[in-house]
Structures are given as C-alpha cells and as structure tokens.
C-alpha cells in the first residue's frame, strides 16, 4: 500500500473543506405592489432549476462522487487488478505449468502449450483469478491499511515511537520500526485473504494444467487417470463442482496450510518492500517522486520480485501438492510435498514468475495511482 495513501482522507477533507451552501431562496419584497413582477427561479450551483427530477439527479451524482472519493483506494485497486491480471495472465499460466511439469525452458513451455492448446491455452482458468484477485487485492489493501495504523498505535503506546509520524516526515528513511510495522501489517492481510483466495487459486491451477493432467504418462497411478481427465476442458464453476464431487467441499481448501504460509510471508515481504522502497525514492528524489511513473515502476516491480524470490519454494510445494491432490478422491492419501530451499527443482519457472510479477505490479500500481488521483480530483456535482 503506497505510503501516501495514509493522508488521502485528510487531503480530501481539506480539498472539500469549503462545503457547498444550499441556494438562497428569493423571498418576495413586501413593499413591492407591482402585480406584474414575477418570481424567476434561480438556478443553484449545479445548474438545477428547482425541479424535483433534476434536484434528485444532482443529489444522486453528489452522493456517487462522495462515495467514490471516500472509497477511492478500493475502487482504484479493483479496476487496476482486473487490468493487470488480464494483461499478464499468460505468464502466470506458463509459470504454473513449469512448476508442475518438466520443460526444457520457457520457450519450450510456450511452444508446447500453443501446439497442443493454441492461444486459448494461455488463458485457461482466467475467470477465477479475475474474480478472486480483484476481491483479494481490495480486501488486502483495506486490511493492510487498518493493521498498519493499529500496529503503529500499539508501538507508539508501548515504545514511544511514532511510526506514522516518522514515515510522513520529509527526508526520512526506513528504520527498524517502520519496516517491522509494514511487514506485520502485510502478514496480517496475507493470512486473512487466504480464506478467500485458496478455492479460486486451486480452481485456476486445475484449469491451467488440466490438459497435462489428462495425459496418461503424467498420472502416478493408472486408476488416477479417470479422475485427472475429468478436469479437462471445464470452466471455473464446473471445475469447482468437479473438485467438490471428488474431494468434497473441503477439497476446495486443498493445500490450505502451504497457501497460508505463502501468503502470510509473501504479503508481508511485498508490502514491506513496497513501502520502504517508496519511502527511499521519495526521500532521494523529492516529495513528488510518487507521481513519477518510473518511481512507481521501480517500487512496484521490486516488491514483486523480492517477495517471489524469497517464498518461491513454498509456492512450488503448494502447486505440486495441489496438482497431485486433484488426481485422488476424498479419503485417499496424498503424499506431502517437502519445501526445499536452494533445490533447483523447486525454482522451476522462477524467472517467468519474477518477470510476470514485475509486469503485474508495474501495470497495477501505475493504474492504481492514476485512478486514485483522478477520483480524488473529481469535483462534487
């Protein structure tokens, strides 16, 4: 969450501090006996002639604008999530395939996917993340913002350190307390959003590798082929239904423990890196650095790259375990997947993932900053 977001509400109040007064009604002059004098309706500041329909429309527009301004962070995050997810989904699809199956490299995976599934293969399962990531990002940003202020208040009360004041101070640099606050708030947000994200991400993974699972040579046991093949060529809702059919409702949370670990660590690192790098860029480049697209690109890209580099083996273990589980019915034992750091097989697709993350965050934060400022600059109708 950008550091400047913490002052948005205050700035919004300052900008709108001169509240619009209701139009003054023109009262008839008691001393005027001219019978030919007529009352001419006076338009208010919105151009209304006093008619109920127009007044109602103007009132509705004012309410809409005020709601947009109040929730501009959530609105900007939602719209930016849709744009960034759709534009970079093919890279996510290639990453998942490289994690769960062996390819000689990025180009080999792209070539094989196109030859067997054509262009559509790169967008299999896009519906689930379009819905889940939009919801997850919006909720995540909201939880992060609240957690950041809650932890900052706790630190100030117990240790006498004003974290928010330090971050807001011109020319300040990240310190232990600010980094710890960002990390703890991010981890809190990550642990909460796992409850929402896990079913959608499992569905996305199933759709992305469904064709590969259906291949007999990729099935660990002959009897698992029928289950694996049942996931092929299904949409988001049908895939969810198929998971429930074979693994029960609890099957939607297959791999939840690994998912929770990944999101808690990853989101903590993500926000910690983004906030700290933004603070550094603002201090080094000046207070208006956040308006520079290059600064947004660097901070956004860096937070994605760093977080993926540190938690990638956890994500690989999650993907492999979920893939394996989809080949078994409820009650059948699925061998756990061990998280192994610095093992080459656990880093397959890391380059693709880091490139994708850089692109996703560049698109997301550029769009996010632009939309947030445009909504903030809107005039009340």
Coordinates of C-alpha atoms in Angstrom, one line a residue:
X1 CA 0.0 0.0 0.0
X2 CA 1.6 3.3 -1.0
X3 CA 2.7 5.4 1.9
X4 CA 0.9 8.5 0.6
X5 CA -2.5 6.7 1.0
X6 CA -2.5 7.4 4.7
X7 CA -3.0 11.2 4.1
X8 CA -5.7 10.8 1.4
X9 CA -8.7 11.2 3.7
X10 CA -7.1 14.3 5.3
X11 CA -6.3 15.9 1.9
X12 CA -9.8 15.0 0.7
X13 CA -11.3 16.9 3.6
X14 CA -9.0 19.9 3.0
X15 CA -10.0 20.0 -0.6
X16 CA -13.7 19.8 0.1
X17 CA -13.5 21.9 3.3
X18 CA -15.5 24.7 1.7
X19 CA -18.8 22.9 1.9
X20 CA -21.3 23.9 -0.8
X21 CA -24.1 26.0 0.7
X22 CA -27.7 25.4 -0.3
X23 CA -29.1 28.1 -2.7
X24 CA -30.7 31.0 -1.1
X25 CA -34.4 31.3 -1.8
X26 CA -35.5 34.6 -3.2
X27 CA -38.3 36.0 -1.0
X28 CA -40.9 38.4 -2.3
X29 CA -40.4 42.1 -1.3
X30 CA -43.3 43.1 0.9
X31 CA -43.1 46.7 -0.2
X32 CA -43.5 45.9 -3.9
X33 CA -47.0 46.3 -5.1
X34 CA -46.2 45.7 -8.7
X35 CA -48.6 43.0 -9.8
X36 CA -46.6 42.4 -13.0
X37 CA -43.5 41.4 -11.0
X38 CA -42.7 37.7 -11.5
X39 CA -40.7 35.3 -9.4
X40 CA -37.9 33.9 -11.6
X41 CA -36.5 30.6 -10.4
X42 CA -32.8 31.0 -9.6
X43 CA -30.5 28.1 -10.6
X44 CA -28.3 26.7 -7.9
X45 CA -24.6 26.0 -8.3
X46 CA -25.3 22.7 -10.0
X47 CA -27.5 24.3 -12.7
X48 CA -30.7 23.0 -11.2
X49 CA -33.9 25.0 -12.0
X50 CA -35.5 23.7 -8.9
X51 CA -37.4 20.8 -10.4
X52 CA -37.6 17.7 -8.3
X53 CA -36.3 15.4 -11.0
X54 CA -33.2 17.5 -11.7
X55 CA -32.5 18.1 -8.0
X56 CA -32.8 14.3 -7.4
X57 CA -30.4 13.6 -10.2
X58 CA -27.9 16.1 -8.9
X59 CA -28.2 14.8 -5.4
X60 CA -27.6 11.3 -6.7
X61 CA -24.5 12.4 -8.5
X62 CA -23.2 14.2 -5.5
X63 CA -23.7 11.1 -3.4
X64 CA -21.9 8.9 -6.0
X65 CA -18.9 11.3 -6.2
X66 CA -18.6 11.4 -2.4
X67 CA -18.7 7.6 -2.2
X68 CA -16.1 7.3 -5.0
X69 CA -13.8 9.7 -3.1
X70 CA -14.3 8.0 0.2
X71 CA -13.6 4.6 -1.2
X72 CA -11.2 5.6 -4.0
X73 CA -8.5 3.2 -2.7
X74 CA -10.8 0.2 -3.0
X75 CA -12.2 1.4 -6.4
X76 CA -8.8 2.0 -7.9
X77 CA -7.5 -1.3 -6.5
X78 CA -10.4 -3.3 -8.0
X79 CA -10.2 -1.7 -11.5
X80 CA -6.4 -2.0 -11.6
X81 CA -6.5 -5.6 -10.5
X82 CA -8.7 -6.6 -13.4
X83 CA -6.4 -4.8 -15.9
X84 CA -3.2 -6.2 -14.5
X85 CA -4.5 -9.7 -14.2
X86 CA -5.9 -9.9 -17.7
X87 CA -2.8 -8.4 -19.3
X88 CA -0.3 -10.7 -17.6
X89 CA -2.2 -14.0 -17.2
X90 CA -0.3 -15.9 -19.9
X91 CA 2.9 -15.5 -18.0
X92 CA 1.2 -16.9 -14.8
X93 CA -0.1 -19.8 -16.8
X94 CA 3.4 -20.6 -18.1
X95 CA 4.8 -20.3 -14.6
X96 CA 2.3 -22.8 -13.2
X97 CA 3.0 -25.3 -16.0
X98 CA 6.7 -25.1 -15.5
X99 CA 6.3 -25.6 -11.7
X100 CA 4.2 -28.7 -12.0
X101 CA 5.7 -30.4 -15.2
X102 CA 9.1 -30.6 -16.7
X103 CA 10.1 -28.4 -19.7
X104 CA 13.5 -27.6 -21.1
X105 CA 12.8 -23.9 -20.6
X106 CA 10.4 -21.0 -21.0
X107 CA 10.2 -21.2 -24.8
X108 CA 9.7 -24.9 -24.8
X109 CA 6.7 -24.5 -22.5
X110 CA 5.2 -21.7 -24.6
X111 CA 5.7 -23.8 -27.8
X112 CA 4.2 -26.9 -26.3
X113 CA 1.2 -25.0 -24.9
X114 CA 0.5 -23.3 -28.2
X115 CA 0.9 -26.5 -30.3
X116 CA -1.4 -28.6 -28.1
X117 CA -4.0 -26.0 -26.9
X118 CA -3.5 -23.0 -29.2
X119 CA -3.8 -19.4 -27.9
X120 CA -6.7 -20.3 -25.6
X121 CA -4.4 -22.5 -23.6
X122 CA -2.6 -19.4 -22.2
X123 CA -5.9 -18.1 -20.8
X124 CA -7.3 -21.3 -19.2
X125 CA -8.6 -20.5 -15.8
X126 CA -8.5 -16.7 -16.2
X127 CA -12.1 -16.3 -14.8
X128 CA -11.2 -17.5 -11.3
X129 CA -8.3 -15.1 -10.7
X130 CA -10.1 -12.2 -12.4
X131 CA -12.7 -12.5 -9.7
X132 CA -10.5 -13.6 -6.8
X133 CA -7.6 -11.3 -7.3
X134 CA -9.8 -8.3 -7.6
X135 CA -11.6 -9.2 -4.4
X136 CA -8.4 -10.3 -2.7
X137 CA -6.5 -7.1 -3.6
X138 CA -9.3 -4.9 -2.5
X139 CA -9.7 -6.7 0.9
X140 CA -6.0 -7.0 1.3
X141 CA -5.4 -3.2 0.9
X142 CA -8.2 -2.4 3.3
X143 CA -6.9 -4.8 6.0
X144 CA -3.3 -3.7 5.5
X145 CA -4.2 -0.1 5.9
X146 CA -6.1 -0.7 9.2
X147 CA -3.5 -3.1 10.5
X148 CA -0.7 -0.6 9.8
X149 CA -2.3 2.1 11.8
X150 CA -3.3 -0.4 14.6
X151 CA 0.3 -1.6 14.9
X152 CA 1.7 1.9 14.7
X153 CA -0.6 3.0 17.5
X154 CA 0.5 0.0 19.6
X155 CA 4.2 0.7 19.1
X156 CA 3.7 4.4 19.9
X157 CA 1.8 3.5 23.1
X158 CA 4.3 0.8 24.3
X159 CA 7.6 2.1 23.0
X160 CA 7.0 5.7 22.4
X161 CA 7.9 5.5 18.7
X162 CA 5.7 7.4 16.3
X163 CA 6.0 5.2 13.1
X164 CA 3.4 7.1 11.0
X165 CA 5.0 10.4 12.1
X166 CA 8.4 9.1 11.0
X167 CA 7.2 7.9 7.7
X168 CA 5.5 11.2 7.0
X169 CA 8.5 13.3 7.9
X170 CA 10.2 14.9 4.9
X171 CA 13.6 13.4 4.3
X172 CA 13.1 10.3 6.5
X173 CA 14.5 6.8 5.7
X174 CA 13.1 3.4 6.6
X175 CA 14.1 2.2 10.1
X176 CA 13.5 -1.0 12.1
X177 CA 10.1 0.2 13.4
X178 CA 8.7 1.2 10.0
X179 CA 9.9 -2.0 8.3
X180 CA 8.5 -4.1 11.2
X181 CA 5.2 -2.3 11.0
X182 CA 4.9 -2.7 7.2
X183 CA 5.8 -6.4 7.5
X184 CA 3.5 -7.2 10.3
X185 CA 0.5 -5.4 8.7
X186 CA 1.2 -7.2 5.4
X187 CA 1.4 -10.6 7.0
X188 CA -1.9 -9.9 8.8
X189 CA -3.5 -9.0 5.5
X190 CA -2.0 -12.1 3.8
X191 CA -3.2 -14.5 6.4
X192 CA -6.7 -13.1 6.2
X193 CA -7.1 -13.2 2.4
X194 CA -6.0 -16.9 2.2
X195 CA -9.5 -17.8 3.2
X196 CA -10.9 -16.1 0.1
X197 CA -8.1 -16.9 -2.3
X198 CA -7.5 -20.6 -1.7
X199 CA -10.6 -22.1 -3.6
X200 CA -10.1 -19.7 -6.5
X201 CA -6.4 -20.4 -6.9
X202 CA -6.9 -24.1 -6.7
X203 CA -9.5 -23.8 -9.5
X204 CA -7.2 -21.7 -11.5
X205 CA -4.3 -24.2 -11.1
X206 CA -6.6 -27.1 -12.1
X207 CA -7.7 -25.3 -15.3
X208 CA -4.1 -24.3 -16.2
X209 CA -2.8 -27.9 -16.0
X210 CA -5.9 -29.8 -16.8
X211 CA -4.7 -30.9 -20.3
X212 CA -1.4 -32.1 -18.9
X213 CA -3.1 -34.0 -16.0
X214 CA -5.3 -35.8 -18.5
X215 CA -2.2 -37.2 -20.2
X216 CA -1.7 -40.8 -19.0
X217 CA 2.0 -40.5 -18.8
X218 CA 1.7 -37.8 -16.2
X219 CA -0.6 -39.8 -13.9
X220 CA 1.2 -41.5 -11.0
X221 CA -1.3 -44.5 -11.0
X222 CA -3.5 -45.9 -13.8
X223 CA -6.6 -45.6 -11.6
X224 CA -6.0 -41.8 -11.1
X225 CA -6.3 -41.1 -14.8
X226 CA -10.1 -41.1 -14.9
X227 CA -10.2 -38.5 -12.1
X228 CA -7.4 -36.4 -13.7
X229 CA -9.1 -36.5 -17.1
X230 CA -12.4 -35.3 -15.6
X231 CA -11.0 -31.8 -15.1
X232 CA -10.2 -31.3 -18.7
X233 CA -11.9 -28.5 -20.7
X234 CA -14.1 -27.2 -17.9
X235 CA -14.9 -23.7 -16.9
X236 CA -14.5 -22.2 -13.5
X237 CA -17.8 -23.2 -11.9
X238 CA -17.7 -26.7 -13.5
X239 CA -14.1 -27.2 -12.2
X240 CA -15.2 -26.2 -8.7
X241 CA -18.1 -28.6 -9.0
X242 CA -15.7 -31.4 -10.1
X243 CA -13.4 -30.7 -7.1
X244 CA -16.4 -31.0 -4.7
X245 CA -17.5 -34.1 -6.5
X246 CA -14.2 -35.9 -6.0
X247 CA -12.9 -34.3 -2.8
X248 CA -15.9 -32.8 -1.0
X249 CA -16.4 -29.2 -0.1
X250 CA -13.3 -29.3 2.0
X251 CA -11.4 -30.2 -1.2
X252 CA -11.7 -26.5 -2.2
X253 CA -9.1 -25.8 0.5
X254 CA -6.7 -28.5 -0.6
X255 CA -3.1 -27.2 0.3
X256 CA -4.5 -24.5 2.6
X257 CA -1.6 -24.8 5.0
X258 CA 1.0 -24.2 2.3
X259 CA -1.2 -21.5 0.8
X260 CA -1.5 -19.7 4.2
X261 CA 2.3 -19.9 4.8
X262 CA 3.0 -18.5 1.3
X263 CA 0.5 -15.6 1.6
X264 CA 1.5 -14.7 5.1
X265 CA 5.2 -14.5 4.3
X266 CA 4.8 -13.2 0.8
X267 CA 2.3 -10.4 1.5
X268 CA 4.4 -9.3 4.5
X269 CA 7.5 -9.1 2.3
X270 CA 5.5 -7.5 -0.5
X271 CA 4.2 -4.5 1.5
X272 CA 7.4 -4.1 3.5
X273 CA 9.4 -3.8 0.3
X274 CA 7.0 -1.6 -1.5
X275 CA 6.5 0.9 1.4
X276 CA 10.2 1.0 2.2
X277 CA 11.3 1.5 -1.4
X278 CA 8.7 4.2 -1.9
X279 CA 9.9 6.0 1.1
X280 CA 13.5 5.8 -0.1
X281 CA 12.6 7.0 -3.6
X282 CA 10.6 9.9 -2.1
X283 CA 13.5 10.9 0.1
X284 CA 16.1 10.6 -2.6
X285 CA 14.0 12.0 -5.5
X286 CA 11.9 14.6 -3.7
X287 CA 8.4 14.7 -2.2
X288 CA 6.7 14.4 -5.6
X289 CA 8.6 11.3 -6.7
X290 CA 5.5 9.2 -6.2
X291 CA 4.0 11.0 -9.2
X292 CA 6.8 9.8 -11.4
X293 CA 5.8 6.7 -13.4
X294 CA 9.4 5.4 -13.2
X295 CA 9.3 5.5 -9.4
X296 CA 6.1 3.6 -9.4
X297 CA 7.5 1.0 -11.8
X298 CA 10.6 0.5 -9.7
X299 CA 8.8 0.3 -6.3
X300 CA 6.1 -1.9 -7.7
X301 CA 8.3 -4.2 -9.7
X302 CA 10.8 -4.5 -6.8
X303 CA 8.2 -5.6 -4.2
X304 CA 7.0 -8.4 -6.5
X305 CA 10.5 -9.6 -7.4
X306 CA 11.8 -9.7 -3.9
X307 CA 8.7 -11.4 -2.4
X308 CA 8.7 -14.1 -5.1
X309 CA 12.4 -14.7 -4.9
X310 CA 12.1 -15.4 -1.1
X311 CA 8.9 -17.5 -1.0
X312 CA 9.1 -19.3 -4.4
X313 CA 9.9 -22.8 -3.0
X314 CA 6.8 -22.5 -0.8
X315 CA 4.7 -21.7 -3.8
X316 CA 6.2 -24.6 -5.8
X317 CA 5.4 -27.0 -3.0
X318 CA 1.8 -25.7 -2.8
X319 CA 1.3 -26.1 -6.6
X320 CA 2.8 -29.6 -6.7
X321 CA 0.7 -30.8 -3.8
X322 CA -2.5 -29.3 -5.2
X323 CA -1.8 -30.8 -8.6
X324 CA -1.2 -34.2 -7.0
X325 CA -4.3 -34.0 -4.8
X326 CA -6.5 -33.4 -7.9
X327 CA -5.7 -36.9 -9.1
X328 CA -7.2 -38.5 -6.0
X329 CA -10.6 -38.8 -4.4
X330 CA -11.6 -37.9 -0.9
X331 CA -10.1 -40.2 1.7
X332 CA -7.2 -41.3 -0.5
X333 CA -3.8 -40.4 0.9
X334 CA -1.8 -37.8 -0.9
X335 CA 1.9 -37.7 -0.1
X336 CA 3.0 -34.4 1.4
X337 CA 5.5 -32.2 -0.6
X338 CA 8.5 -31.0 1.2
X339 CA 9.6 -27.4 1.0
X340 CA 13.2 -27.4 -0.1
X341 CA 15.1 -24.2 -0.4
X342 CA 18.1 -23.9 -2.8
X343 CA 17.0 -27.0 -4.7
X344 CA 16.9 -26.5 -8.4
X345 CA 13.6 -28.3 -9.0
X346 CA 11.8 -26.0 -6.6
X347 CA 12.8 -23.0 -8.6
X348 CA 11.5 -24.0 -12.0
X349 CA 9.7 -21.1 -13.6
X350 CA 11.2 -18.5 -11.1
X351 CA 12.4 -16.3 -13.9
X352 CA 9.0 -16.3 -15.5
X353 CA 7.3 -15.6 -12.2
X354 CA 9.6 -12.7 -11.4
X355 CA 9.1 -11.2 -14.9
X356 CA 5.4 -11.6 -14.6
X357 CA 5.3 -10.1 -11.1
X358 CA 7.3 -7.1 -12.3
X359 CA 4.9 -6.6 -15.2
X360 CA 1.8 -7.2 -13.0
X361 CA 2.9 -4.7 -10.4
X362 CA 4.0 -2.1 -12.9
X363 CA 0.6 -2.2 -14.6
X364 CA -1.3 -2.4 -11.3
X365 CA 0.4 0.4 -9.4
X366 CA 0.6 2.7 -12.4
X367 CA -3.1 2.2 -13.0
X368 CA -3.8 2.4 -9.2
X369 CA -2.0 5.7 -8.7
X370 CA -3.6 7.2 -11.8
X371 CA -7.2 6.2 -11.0
X372 CA -6.9 7.1 -7.3
X373 CA -5.7 10.7 -8.2
X374 CA -8.3 11.1 -10.9
X375 CA -11.1 10.2 -8.5
X376 CA -9.6 12.4 -5.8
X377 CA -9.6 15.3 -8.3
X378 CA -13.2 14.9 -9.2
X379 CA -15.4 17.9 -8.5
X380 CA -18.6 17.4 -6.5
X381 CA -21.6 17.8 -8.8

